[in-house]
Short mmCIF file of C-alpha atoms and ligand atoms in Angstrom, two decimals:
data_model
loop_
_atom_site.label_atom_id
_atom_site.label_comp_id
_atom_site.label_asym_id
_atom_site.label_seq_id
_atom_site.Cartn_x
_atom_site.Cartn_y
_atom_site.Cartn_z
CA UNK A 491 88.84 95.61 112.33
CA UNK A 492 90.86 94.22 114.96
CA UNK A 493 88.49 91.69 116.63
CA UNK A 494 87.62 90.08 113.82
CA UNK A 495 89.96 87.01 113.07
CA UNK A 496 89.17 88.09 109.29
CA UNK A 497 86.97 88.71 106.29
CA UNK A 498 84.74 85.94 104.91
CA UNK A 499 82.90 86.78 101.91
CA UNK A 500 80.95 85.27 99.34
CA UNK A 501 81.16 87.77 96.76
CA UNK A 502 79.71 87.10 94.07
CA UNK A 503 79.43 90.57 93.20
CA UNK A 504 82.58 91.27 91.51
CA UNK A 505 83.38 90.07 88.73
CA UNK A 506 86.21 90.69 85.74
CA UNK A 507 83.61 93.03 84.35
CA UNK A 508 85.14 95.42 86.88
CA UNK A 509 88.23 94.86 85.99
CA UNK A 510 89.78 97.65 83.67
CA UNK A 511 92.79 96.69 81.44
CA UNK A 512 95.21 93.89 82.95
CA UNK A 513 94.51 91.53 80.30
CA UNK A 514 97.25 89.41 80.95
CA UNK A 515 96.98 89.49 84.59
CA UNK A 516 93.34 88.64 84.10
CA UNK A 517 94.21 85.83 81.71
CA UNK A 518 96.48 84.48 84.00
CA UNK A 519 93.38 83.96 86.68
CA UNK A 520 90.83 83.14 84.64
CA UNK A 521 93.15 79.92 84.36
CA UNK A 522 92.71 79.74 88.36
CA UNK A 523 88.98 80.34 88.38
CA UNK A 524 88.64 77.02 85.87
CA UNK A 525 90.89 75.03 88.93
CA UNK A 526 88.61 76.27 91.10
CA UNK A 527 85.49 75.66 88.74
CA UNK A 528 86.41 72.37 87.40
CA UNK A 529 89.34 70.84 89.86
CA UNK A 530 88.56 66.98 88.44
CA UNK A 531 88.96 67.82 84.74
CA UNK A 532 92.70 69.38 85.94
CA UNK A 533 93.48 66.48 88.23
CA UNK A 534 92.68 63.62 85.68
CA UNK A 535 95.82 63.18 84.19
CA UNK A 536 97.98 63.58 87.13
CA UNK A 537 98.23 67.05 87.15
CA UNK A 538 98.60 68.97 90.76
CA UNK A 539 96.28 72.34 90.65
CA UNK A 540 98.56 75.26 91.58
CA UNK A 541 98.09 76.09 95.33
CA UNK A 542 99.30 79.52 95.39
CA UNK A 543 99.79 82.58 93.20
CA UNK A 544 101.96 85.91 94.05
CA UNK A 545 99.88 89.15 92.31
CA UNK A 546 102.95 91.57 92.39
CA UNK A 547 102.58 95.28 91.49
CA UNK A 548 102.11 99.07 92.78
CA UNK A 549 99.52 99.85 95.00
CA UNK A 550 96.01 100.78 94.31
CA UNK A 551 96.74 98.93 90.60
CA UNK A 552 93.51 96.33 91.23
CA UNK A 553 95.14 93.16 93.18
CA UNK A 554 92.64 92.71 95.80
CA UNK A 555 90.16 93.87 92.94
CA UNK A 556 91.21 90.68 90.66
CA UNK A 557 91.35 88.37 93.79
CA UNK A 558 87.84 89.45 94.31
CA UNK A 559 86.66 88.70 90.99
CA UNK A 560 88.13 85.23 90.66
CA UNK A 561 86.39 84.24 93.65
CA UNK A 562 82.96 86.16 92.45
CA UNK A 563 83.86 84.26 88.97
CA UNK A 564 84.37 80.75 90.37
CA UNK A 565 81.55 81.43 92.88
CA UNK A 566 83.36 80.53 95.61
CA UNK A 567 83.85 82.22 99.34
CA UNK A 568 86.63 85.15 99.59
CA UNK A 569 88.78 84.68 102.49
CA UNK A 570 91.14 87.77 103.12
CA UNK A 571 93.81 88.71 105.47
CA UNK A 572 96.36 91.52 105.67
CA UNK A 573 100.09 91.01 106.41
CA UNK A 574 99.88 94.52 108.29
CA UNK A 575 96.95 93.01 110.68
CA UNK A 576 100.01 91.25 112.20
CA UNK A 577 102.07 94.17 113.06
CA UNK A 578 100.56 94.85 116.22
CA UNK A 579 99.95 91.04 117.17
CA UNK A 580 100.88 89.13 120.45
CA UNK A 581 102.95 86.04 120.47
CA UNK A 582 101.41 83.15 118.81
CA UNK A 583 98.42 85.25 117.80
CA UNK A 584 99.84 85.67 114.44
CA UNK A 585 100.16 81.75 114.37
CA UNK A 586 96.96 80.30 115.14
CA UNK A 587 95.29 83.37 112.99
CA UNK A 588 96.60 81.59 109.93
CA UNK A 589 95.73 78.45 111.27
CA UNK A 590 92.08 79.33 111.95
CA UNK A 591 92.10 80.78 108.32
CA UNK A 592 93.02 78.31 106.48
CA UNK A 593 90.60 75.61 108.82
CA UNK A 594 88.46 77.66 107.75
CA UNK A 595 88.76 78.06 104.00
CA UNK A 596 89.20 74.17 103.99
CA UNK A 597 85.63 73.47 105.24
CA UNK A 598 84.14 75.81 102.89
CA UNK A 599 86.22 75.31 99.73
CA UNK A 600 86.77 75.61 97.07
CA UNK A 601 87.54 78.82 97.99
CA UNK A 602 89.86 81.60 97.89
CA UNK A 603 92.11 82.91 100.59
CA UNK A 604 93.60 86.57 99.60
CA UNK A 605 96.83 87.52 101.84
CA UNK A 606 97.04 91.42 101.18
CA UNK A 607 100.69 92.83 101.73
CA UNK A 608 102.10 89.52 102.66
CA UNK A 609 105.46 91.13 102.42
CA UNK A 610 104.85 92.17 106.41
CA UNK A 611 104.71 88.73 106.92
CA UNK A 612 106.88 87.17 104.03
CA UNK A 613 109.71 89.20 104.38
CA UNK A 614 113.33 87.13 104.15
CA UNK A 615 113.76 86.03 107.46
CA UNK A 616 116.85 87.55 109.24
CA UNK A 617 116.09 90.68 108.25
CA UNK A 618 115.01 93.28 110.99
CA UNK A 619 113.43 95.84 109.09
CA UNK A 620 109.67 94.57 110.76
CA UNK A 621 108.54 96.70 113.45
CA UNK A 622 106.72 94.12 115.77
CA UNK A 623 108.72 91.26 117.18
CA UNK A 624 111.01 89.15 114.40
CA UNK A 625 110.14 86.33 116.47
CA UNK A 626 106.30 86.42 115.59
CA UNK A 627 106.54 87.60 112.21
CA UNK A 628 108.70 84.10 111.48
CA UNK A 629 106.07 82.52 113.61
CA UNK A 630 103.66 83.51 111.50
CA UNK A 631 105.29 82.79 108.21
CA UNK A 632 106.35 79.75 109.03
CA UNK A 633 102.89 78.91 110.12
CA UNK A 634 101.34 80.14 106.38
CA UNK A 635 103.97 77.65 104.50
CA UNK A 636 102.88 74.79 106.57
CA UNK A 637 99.43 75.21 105.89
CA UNK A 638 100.44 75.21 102.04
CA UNK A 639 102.72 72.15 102.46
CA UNK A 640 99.38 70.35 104.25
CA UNK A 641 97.09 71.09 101.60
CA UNK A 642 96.53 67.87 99.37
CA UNK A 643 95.99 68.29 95.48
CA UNK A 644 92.00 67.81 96.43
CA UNK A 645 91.96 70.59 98.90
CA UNK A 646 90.87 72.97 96.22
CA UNK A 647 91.55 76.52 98.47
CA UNK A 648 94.26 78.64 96.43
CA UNK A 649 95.90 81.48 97.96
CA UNK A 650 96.18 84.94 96.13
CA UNK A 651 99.14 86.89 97.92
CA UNK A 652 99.63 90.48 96.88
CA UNK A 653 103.02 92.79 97.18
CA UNK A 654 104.49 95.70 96.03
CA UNK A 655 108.22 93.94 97.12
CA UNK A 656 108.46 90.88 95.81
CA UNK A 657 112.05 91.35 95.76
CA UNK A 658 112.00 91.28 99.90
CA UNK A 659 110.08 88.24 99.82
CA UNK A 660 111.75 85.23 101.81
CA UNK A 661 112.61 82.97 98.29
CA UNK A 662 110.94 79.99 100.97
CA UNK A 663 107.29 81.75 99.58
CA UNK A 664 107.79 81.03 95.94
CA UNK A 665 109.46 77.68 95.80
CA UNK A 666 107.57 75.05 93.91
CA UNK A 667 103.86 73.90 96.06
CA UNK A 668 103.65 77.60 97.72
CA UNK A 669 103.51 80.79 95.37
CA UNK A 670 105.08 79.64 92.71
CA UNK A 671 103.05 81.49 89.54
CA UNK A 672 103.57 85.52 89.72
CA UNK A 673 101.41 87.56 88.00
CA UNK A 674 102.34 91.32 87.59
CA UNK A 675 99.83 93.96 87.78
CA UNK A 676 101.02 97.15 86.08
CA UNK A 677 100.53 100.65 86.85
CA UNK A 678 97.46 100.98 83.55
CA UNK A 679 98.84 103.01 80.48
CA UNK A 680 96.68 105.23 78.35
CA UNK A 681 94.46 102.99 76.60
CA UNK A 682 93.63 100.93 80.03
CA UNK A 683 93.49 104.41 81.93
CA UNK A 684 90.33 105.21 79.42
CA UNK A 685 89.04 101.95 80.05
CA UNK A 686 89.07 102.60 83.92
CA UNK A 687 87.49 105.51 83.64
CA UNK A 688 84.69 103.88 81.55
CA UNK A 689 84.08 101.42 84.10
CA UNK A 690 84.30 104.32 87.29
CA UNK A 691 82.26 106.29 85.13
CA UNK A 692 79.10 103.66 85.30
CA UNK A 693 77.50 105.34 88.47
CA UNK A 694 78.20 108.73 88.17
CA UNK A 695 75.72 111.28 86.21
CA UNK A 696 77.70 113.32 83.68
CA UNK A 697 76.35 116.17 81.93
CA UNK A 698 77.64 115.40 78.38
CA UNK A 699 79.69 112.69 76.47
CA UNK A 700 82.64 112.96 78.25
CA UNK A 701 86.40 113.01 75.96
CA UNK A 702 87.69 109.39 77.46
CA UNK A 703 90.89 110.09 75.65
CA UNK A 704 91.29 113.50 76.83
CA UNK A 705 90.89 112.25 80.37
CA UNK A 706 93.45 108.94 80.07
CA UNK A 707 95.84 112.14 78.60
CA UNK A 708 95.44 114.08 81.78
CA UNK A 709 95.97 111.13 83.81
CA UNK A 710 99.93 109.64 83.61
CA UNK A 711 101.35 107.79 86.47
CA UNK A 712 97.39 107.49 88.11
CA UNK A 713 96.77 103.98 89.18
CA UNK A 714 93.15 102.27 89.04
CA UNK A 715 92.43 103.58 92.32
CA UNK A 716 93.41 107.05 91.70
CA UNK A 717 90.97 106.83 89.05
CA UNK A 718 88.20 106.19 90.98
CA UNK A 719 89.12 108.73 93.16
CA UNK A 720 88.88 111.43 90.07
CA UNK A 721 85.38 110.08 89.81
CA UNK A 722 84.06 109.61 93.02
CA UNK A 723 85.97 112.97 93.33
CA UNK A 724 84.25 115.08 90.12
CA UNK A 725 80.75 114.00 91.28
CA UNK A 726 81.30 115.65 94.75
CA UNK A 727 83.20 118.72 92.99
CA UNK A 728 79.70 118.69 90.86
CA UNK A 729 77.21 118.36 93.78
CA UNK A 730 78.91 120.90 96.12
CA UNK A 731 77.95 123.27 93.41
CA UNK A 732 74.20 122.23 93.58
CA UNK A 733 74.83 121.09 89.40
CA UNK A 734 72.46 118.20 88.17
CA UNK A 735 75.38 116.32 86.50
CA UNK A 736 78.85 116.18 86.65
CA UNK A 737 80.95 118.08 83.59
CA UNK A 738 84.49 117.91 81.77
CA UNK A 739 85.61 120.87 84.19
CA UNK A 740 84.97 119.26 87.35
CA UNK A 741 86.51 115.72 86.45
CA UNK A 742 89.69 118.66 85.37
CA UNK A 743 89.11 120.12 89.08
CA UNK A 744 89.19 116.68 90.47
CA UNK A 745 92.41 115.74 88.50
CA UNK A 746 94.26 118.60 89.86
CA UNK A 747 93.16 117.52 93.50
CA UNK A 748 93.98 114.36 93.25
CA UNK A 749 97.22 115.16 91.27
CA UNK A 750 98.08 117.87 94.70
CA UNK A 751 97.67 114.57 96.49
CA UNK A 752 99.96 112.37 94.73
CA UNK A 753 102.32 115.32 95.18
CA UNK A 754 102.13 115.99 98.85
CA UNK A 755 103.03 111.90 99.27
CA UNK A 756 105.75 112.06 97.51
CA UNK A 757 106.88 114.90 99.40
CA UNK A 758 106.94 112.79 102.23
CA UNK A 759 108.05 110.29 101.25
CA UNK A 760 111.08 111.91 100.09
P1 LIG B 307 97.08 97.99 97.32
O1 LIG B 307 98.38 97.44 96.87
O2 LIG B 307 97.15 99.43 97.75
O3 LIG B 307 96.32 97.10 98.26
P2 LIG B 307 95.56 97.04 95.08
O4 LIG B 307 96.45 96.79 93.92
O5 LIG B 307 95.07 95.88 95.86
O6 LIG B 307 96.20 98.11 96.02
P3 LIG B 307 92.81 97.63 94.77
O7 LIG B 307 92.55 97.73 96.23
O8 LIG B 307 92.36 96.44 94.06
O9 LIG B 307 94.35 97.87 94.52
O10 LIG B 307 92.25 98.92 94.02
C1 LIG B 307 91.54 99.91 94.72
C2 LIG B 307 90.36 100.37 93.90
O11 LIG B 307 90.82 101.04 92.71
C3 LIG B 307 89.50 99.25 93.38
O12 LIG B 307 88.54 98.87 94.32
C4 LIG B 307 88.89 99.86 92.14
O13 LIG B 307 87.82 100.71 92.48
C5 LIG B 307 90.01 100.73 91.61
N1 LIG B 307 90.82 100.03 90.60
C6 LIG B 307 92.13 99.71 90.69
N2 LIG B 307 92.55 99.08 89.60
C7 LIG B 307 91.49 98.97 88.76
C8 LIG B 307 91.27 98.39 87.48
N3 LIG B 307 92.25 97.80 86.80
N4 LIG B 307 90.03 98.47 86.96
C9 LIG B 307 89.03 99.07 87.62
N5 LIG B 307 89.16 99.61 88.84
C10 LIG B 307 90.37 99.58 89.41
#
């Protein structure tokens, strides 16, 4: 919401459990929750613990999902933003939000600080294609990459930044001390579509073994959210119809919904 500087959780809920597929994504932070675990066994040879990593990828693929889970891995506090929060923002707002964040993170770390869409605030500067003022969004960028710069190699806070366009991304973001590791997240491809639906499946009371493999089939192009959807999605289907469980034919009904979604986007889009 809008009064609230931002989101402070510790979430200790999630963890890579709920993470479908991305192994190499989730390899990739498992590396940052042992930094965040265990900073002194990474600093004792001189080593500086990464401040920053870029998760880059389509939406609805799991980024905020795996930012989630490192922090509910590590244990730590989840501190999370969203570049489009700044849109609408007054002059110096923008500014002294990122400020306050990062104070913030810094008392409670370790911790984690998750920057959703940063591209609204990260885009190359010079470039007008931001709808607020240019003036603030550079305010406000320049503002995050101080706060990097100040952290010292004890500060133990890393910031997880997530796009869609990391090619629009001002190059100042990913030079060396900022976000300088990016790890892809992938649209999921048949065998990590099954496993999604294994893990959306967990809560939902089906009426016989359900065909995993059938429903990855019927799924191309669906991200890990759309997934959920089908699920969340097949369980209503089921209960509007007054059934005790949820069948193959209304997970089918549910694809095709979802599926006249997708296609009604696009439209737009287009
Ligand atoms: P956006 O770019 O739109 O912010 P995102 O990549 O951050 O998207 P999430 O918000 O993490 O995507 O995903 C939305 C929801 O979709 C998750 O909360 C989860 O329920 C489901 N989901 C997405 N990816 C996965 C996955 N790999 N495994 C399990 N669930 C997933």
């Amino acid at each position: 919401s809008k009064a609230k500087l931002f989101d402070e959780k510790t979430d200790t809920r999630t963890s890579f459990k709920d993470v479908a597929g991305l192994e190499g994504a989730k390899e990739e932070v498992e590396e940052i929750v042992e930094f965040l675990k265990f900073p002194d066994k990474y600093t004792s040879l001189g080593g500086k613990i990464p401040k920053g990593a870029l998760l880059v990828g389509p939406p609805g693929t799991g980024k905020t999902l795996l930012a989630k889970a490192v922090a509910g891995e590590a244990k730590v506090p989840f501190f999370s933003l969203s570049g489009s929060d700044f849109v609408e923002m007054f002059v110096g707002v923008g500014a002294s939000r990122v400020r306050d964040l990062f104070k913030q993170a810094k008392d409670k770390s370790p911790a984690i600080i998750f920057i959703d869409e940063i591209d609204a605030i990260g885009r190359a500067r010079g470039k007008n294609n931001f709808t607020g003022s240019n003036d603030e969004r550079e305010n406000t960028l320049n503002q995050l990459l101080t706060e990097m710069d100040g952290f010292g190699t004890n500060t133990n806070v890393i910031v997880l930044a997530a796009t869609n366009r990391a090619d629009v991304l001002d190059k100042a973001l990913m030079r060396a001390g900022r976000f300088d590791r990016q790890i892809y997240v992938d649209l999921p491809d048949i065998r990590e579509r099954k496993e999604i639906f294994e893990v959306h499946l967990r809560p939902i009371k089906t009426s016989e073994a359900l065909d995993l493999d059938f429903l990855a089939r019927q799924t191309p192009g669906f991200s890990g959210a759309d997934i959920a959807n089908v699920c969340n999605e097949a369980a209503l289907i089921a209960a509007r119809k007054e059934k005790k469980a949820v069948n193959k034919q209304d997970f089918l009904d549910a694809v095709d919904r979802i599926v006249g979604g997708l296609e009604k986007k696009n439209k737009i889009i287009t």
